[in-house]
Tab-separated table of C-alpha atoms in Angstrom:
chain	number	residue	atom	x	y	z
A	1278	GLY	CA	23.590	6.995	-11.535
A	1279	GLU	CA	22.872	6.167	-7.883
A	1280	ASN	CA	24.122	2.956	-6.314
A	1281	VAL	CA	22.891	1.765	-3.004
A	1282	GLU	CA	24.653	-0.988	-1.018
A	1283	GLN	CA	22.880	-2.671	1.922
A	1284	HIS	CA	24.230	-5.010	4.571
A	1285	PRO	CA	23.734	-7.520	5.916
A	1286	SER	CA	21.796	-9.633	3.493
A	1287	THR	CA	20.445	-11.764	6.383
A	1288	LEU	CA	20.091	-10.810	10.008
A	1289	SER	CA	19.003	-13.140	12.799
A	1290	VAL	CA	18.342	-11.646	16.259
A	1291	GLN	CA	16.716	-12.898	19.425
A	1292	GLU	CA	13.270	-11.454	20.221
A	1293	GLY	CA	13.607	-8.414	22.360
A	1294	ASP	CA	17.095	-7.601	21.072
A	1295	SER	CA	17.944	-4.681	18.708
A	1296	ALA	CA	18.536	-4.955	14.947
A	1297	VAL	CA	20.677	-2.563	12.843
A	1298	ILE	CA	20.768	-2.520	9.007
A	1299	LYS	CA	23.167	-0.301	7.213
A	1300	CYS	CA	23.226	1.260	3.717
A	1301	THR	CA	25.652	3.362	1.778
A	1302	TYR	CA	24.896	5.439	-1.286
A	1303	SER	CA	27.143	6.829	-4.015
A	1304	ASP	CA	25.460	10.037	-5.264
A	1305	SER	CA	26.045	12.987	-2.928
A	1306	ALA	CA	23.122	14.747	-4.561
A	1307	SER	CA	20.669	12.118	-3.109
A	1308	ASN	CA	18.484	13.869	-0.473
A	1309	TYR	CA	15.711	11.420	0.497
A	1310	PHE	CA	16.243	8.112	2.186
A	1311	PRO	CA	13.204	5.847	2.849
A	1312	TRP	CA	13.094	2.412	4.395
A	1313	TYR	CA	10.565	-0.265	3.332
A	1314	LYS	CA	9.293	-3.437	4.925
A	1315	GLN	CA	8.165	-6.198	2.651
A	1316	GLU	CA	6.262	-9.232	4.036
A	1317	LEU	CA	5.796	-12.423	2.129
A	1318	GLY	CA	3.455	-12.038	-0.767
A	1319	LYS	CA	2.958	-8.250	-0.229
A	1320	GLY	CA	4.289	-5.089	-1.728
A	1321	PRO	CA	6.971	-2.921	0.122
A	1322	GLN	CA	5.513	-0.653	2.760
A	1323	LEU	CA	7.163	2.594	3.914
A	1324	ILE	CA	8.090	2.384	7.518
A	1325	ILE	CA	10.230	5.488	8.026
A	1326	ASP	CA	12.129	8.045	5.912
A	1327	ILE	CA	14.546	10.729	6.359
A	1328	ARG	CA	15.709	13.758	4.345
A	1329	SER	CA	19.113	15.122	4.037
A	1330	ASN	CA	18.584	18.118	6.315
A	1331	VAL	CA	18.029	15.800	9.313
A	1332	GLY	CA	20.488	13.547	11.070
A	1333	GLU	CA	18.185	11.304	12.866
A	1334	LYS	CA	14.494	10.399	13.060
A	1335	LYS	CA	12.590	8.199	15.475
A	1336	ASP	CA	9.139	6.561	15.367
A	1337	GLN	CA	8.410	4.377	18.445
A	1338	ARG	CA	10.713	1.355	18.154
A	1339	ILE	CA	12.219	2.431	14.853
A	1340	ALA	CA	14.889	4.941	14.132
A	1341	VAL	CA	16.949	6.010	11.099
A	1342	THR	CA	20.234	7.899	11.225
A	1343	LEU	CA	21.930	9.685	8.287
A	1344	ASN	CA	25.604	10.621	7.892
A	1345	LYS	CA	25.809	12.771	4.801
A	1346	THR	CA	29.521	13.137	4.935
A	1347	ALA	CA	30.141	9.370	4.881
A	1348	LYS	CA	27.138	8.748	2.727
A	1349	HIS	CA	25.479	6.180	4.834
A	1350	PHE	CA	22.316	5.646	6.741
A	1351	SER	CA	21.132	3.059	9.072
A	1352	LEU	CA	17.823	1.505	10.294
A	1353	HIS	CA	17.613	0.694	14.075
A	1354	ILE	CA	14.867	-1.476	15.422
A	1355	THR	CA	14.629	-1.897	19.219
A	1356	GLU	CA	12.780	-4.489	21.296
A	1357	THR	CA	12.280	-6.635	18.294
A	1358	GLN	CA	9.039	-8.642	18.037
A	1359	PRO	CA	8.169	-11.679	15.801
A	1360	GLU	CA	6.102	-9.423	13.523
A	1361	ASP	CA	9.281	-7.534	12.713
A	1362	SER	CA	10.354	-10.625	10.637
A	1363	ALA	CA	10.350	-9.487	6.931
A	1364	VAL	CA	12.630	-8.217	4.183
A	1365	TYR	CA	13.776	-4.598	4.697
A	1366	PHE	CA	14.936	-2.285	1.923
A	1367	CYS	CA	16.705	0.934	2.034
A	1368	ALA	CA	16.497	3.396	-0.900
A	1369	ALA	CA	17.803	6.750	-1.999
A	1370	SER	CA	16.536	9.415	-4.304
A	1371	TYR	CA	17.728	12.759	-5.625
A	1372	SER	CA	14.410	14.540	-5.957
A	1373	GLY	CA	13.039	13.820	-2.458
A	1374	GLY	CA	10.904	10.851	-3.491
A	1375	GLY	CA	9.478	12.449	-6.604
A	1376	ALA	CA	9.499	11.552	-10.248
A	1377	ASP	CA	13.136	10.417	-10.551
A	1378	GLY	CA	12.332	7.169	-8.749
A	1379	LEU	CA	13.931	5.296	-5.872
A	1380	THR	CA	17.202	3.315	-6.131
A	1381	PHE	CA	16.886	0.387	-3.795
A	1382	GLY	CA	19.419	-1.643	-1.888
A	1383	LYS	CA	19.264	-5.423	-2.249
A	1384	GLY	CA	17.436	-6.052	0.850
A	1385	THR	CA	17.952	-7.535	4.320
A	1386	HIS	CA	16.016	-10.596	5.464
A	1387	LEU	CA	15.422	-9.984	9.236
A	1388	ILE	CA	14.662	-13.087	11.181
A	1389	ILE	CA	13.415	-12.734	14.812
A	1390	GLN	CA	14.163	-15.828	16.837
A	1391	PRO	CA	11.652	-16.539	19.602
B	163	ASP	CA	-9.868	2.164	0.881
B	164	THR	CA	-7.265	4.527	-0.497
B	165	ALA	CA	-4.579	2.421	-2.199
B	166	VAL	CA	-2.615	1.398	-5.230
B	167	SER	CA	-4.310	-1.647	-6.698
B	168	GLN	CA	-3.001	-3.863	-9.447
B	169	THR	CA	-4.548	-6.669	-11.357
B	170	PRO	CA	-4.063	-9.620	-11.785
B	171	LYS	CA	-2.221	-10.745	-8.672
B	172	TYR	CA	-0.977	-13.859	-10.528
B	173	LEU	CA	-0.376	-14.285	-14.289
B	174	VAL	CA	0.789	-17.456	-15.936
B	175	THR	CA	1.379	-17.377	-19.662
B	176	GLN	CA	3.260	-19.053	-22.437
B	177	MET	CA	6.296	-17.705	-24.166
B	178	GLY	CA	5.482	-15.411	-27.088
B	179	ASN	CA	2.177	-14.216	-25.639
B	180	ASP	CA	1.217	-10.567	-25.113
B	181	LYS	CA	-0.208	-9.629	-21.670
B	182	SER	CA	-1.186	-6.536	-19.679
B	183	ILE	CA	-1.094	-5.716	-16.034
B	184	LYS	CA	-3.361	-2.867	-14.818
B	185	CYS	CA	-2.741	-0.355	-12.076
B	186	GLU	CA	-4.994	2.151	-10.380
B	187	GLN	CA	-4.336	4.574	-7.611
B	188	ASN	CA	-6.922	6.593	-5.764
B	189	LEU	CA	-4.409	8.680	-3.683
B	190	GLY	CA	-4.431	11.744	-5.972
B	191	HIS	CA	-0.760	11.211	-6.630
B	192	ASP	CA	0.821	12.824	-9.720
B	193	THR	CA	3.438	10.202	-10.525
B	194	MET	CA	3.104	6.475	-11.007
B	195	TYR	CA	5.777	3.897	-11.567
B	196	TRP	CA	6.447	0.332	-12.487
B	197	TYR	CA	9.108	-1.694	-10.639
B	198	LYS	CA	10.352	-5.198	-11.323
B	199	GLN	CA	11.443	-7.458	-8.531
B	200	ASP	CA	13.521	-10.462	-9.581
B	201	SER	CA	14.018	-13.812	-8.052
B	202	LYS	CA	16.628	-12.447	-5.659
B	203	LYS	CA	14.255	-9.779	-4.434
B	204	PHE	CA	16.118	-6.881	-6.134
B	205	LEU	CA	13.730	-4.011	-6.908
B	206	LYS	CA	14.410	-1.913	-9.968
B	207	ILE	CA	12.489	0.883	-11.578
B	208	MET	CA	11.192	0.415	-15.080
B	209	PHE	CA	9.099	3.443	-15.837
B	210	SER	CA	7.533	6.454	-14.259
B	211	TYR	CA	4.762	8.668	-15.575
B	212	ASN	CA	4.030	12.253	-14.407
B	213	ASN	CA	1.073	14.126	-15.895
B	214	LYS	CA	1.008	11.546	-18.864
B	215	GLU	CA	4.635	12.183	-19.666
B	216	LEU	CA	7.278	9.501	-19.383
B	217	ILE	CA	9.872	10.687	-16.937
B	218	ILE	CA	12.124	7.696	-16.740
B	219	ASN	CA	12.646	4.911	-19.210
B	220	GLU	CA	15.244	2.496	-17.809
B	221	THR	CA	17.007	0.091	-20.127
B	222	VAL	CA	14.180	-2.274	-20.476
B	223	PRO	CA	13.287	-4.051	-23.667
B	224	ASN	CA	10.936	-2.175	-25.956
B	225	ARG	CA	8.534	-5.152	-25.605
B	226	PHE	CA	7.474	-3.382	-22.403
B	227	SER	CA	5.329	-0.338	-22.804
B	228	PRO	CA	3.495	1.674	-20.107
B	229	LYS	CA	0.241	3.288	-21.023
B	230	SER	CA	-1.509	5.853	-18.973
B	231	PRO	CA	-5.154	6.664	-19.926
B	232	ASP	CA	-5.349	9.144	-17.133
B	233	LYS	CA	-3.578	10.330	-13.995
B	234	ALA	CA	-4.935	7.601	-11.868
B	235	HIS	CA	-3.911	4.648	-14.098
B	236	LEU	CA	-0.629	3.284	-15.451
B	237	ASN	CA	-0.918	-0.051	-17.251
B	238	LEU	CA	1.974	-2.210	-18.302
B	239	HIS	CA	1.842	-3.963	-21.625
B	240	ILE	CA	4.332	-6.729	-22.532
B	241	ASN	CA	4.685	-8.152	-25.994
B	242	SER	CA	6.281	-11.475	-26.944
B	243	LEU	CA	6.892	-12.660	-23.466
B	244	GLU	CA	10.154	-14.411	-22.701
B	245	LEU	CA	11.088	-16.797	-19.897
B	246	GLY	CA	13.359	-14.092	-18.394
B	247	ASP	CA	10.358	-11.812	-17.895
B	248	SER	CA	9.114	-13.997	-15.048
B	249	ALA	CA	9.228	-11.745	-11.988
B	250	VAL	CA	6.999	-9.799	-9.593
B	251	TYR	CA	5.988	-6.474	-10.978
B	252	PHE	CA	4.973	-3.674	-8.660
B	253	CYS	CA	3.061	-0.548	-9.390
B	254	ALA	CA	3.680	2.463	-7.169
B	255	SER	CA	2.642	6.125	-6.960
B	256	SER	CA	3.974	9.263	-5.255
B	257	GLN	CA	3.124	12.904	-4.810
B	258	GLY	CA	5.932	15.439	-4.554
B	259	LEU	CA	7.886	14.894	-1.416
B	260	LYS	CA	5.600	12.267	-0.040
B	261	GLY	CA	6.793	8.704	0.089
B	262	TYR	CA	5.950	6.136	-2.428
B	263	THR	CA	3.020	3.802	-1.986
B	264	PHE	CA	3.365	0.323	-3.583
B	265	GLY	CA	0.704	-1.999	-4.871
B	266	SER	CA	0.655	-5.576	-3.748
B	267	GLY	CA	2.391	-6.857	-6.899
B	268	THR	CA	1.689	-9.146	-9.884
B	269	ARG	CA	3.604	-12.425	-10.097
B	270	LEU	CA	4.251	-13.106	-13.747
B	271	THR	CA	5.305	-16.595	-14.667
B	272	VAL	CA	6.313	-17.295	-18.256
B	273	VAL	CA	6.303	-20.993	-19.251
């Protein structure tokens, strides 16, 4: 089955700086890679996703890149703000986010220092 | 509001009891899931249901059983609760290639 590794487990950055979280996956058949943000006491919320036919996707301060050959994808957050503090999860799926379910990384606790 | 809603938000119970967690989605999604998040925040899928059919049944104890009365509901029943069942349980739904939507979670504490 799919295995997703995520690094780092904790990331502390100064407000206004950029943050990068990296993930690798094992199953070359995976074709859907979402990123979730989980705030304390809440469920994971989808912030951006990318499919295997795209190398990069951007949404305001958030961007995701995908390298299919190396089987890794990354989340980039620019101009970080205090409200970006949360746990971030990467995930991978074969069926494009459908019935097969998502395999999650172990999460990155992002801390934005004022 | 369109959402995935699950109840209760908190559940404290004694070992050996039987409990249920309810989940409802009004997004019109055709697949629903249950995920377990352990104390280290690791999220792992337990079950998924598509058109009342079980699609995935990960290696979870058979004390756990999902029940779907209709497309919009997927409830989780747990029999003979054990200390190790303490975790946060998340319901989620998805539709085809659209991303998953998660509920806000149920924190289960077994004492």
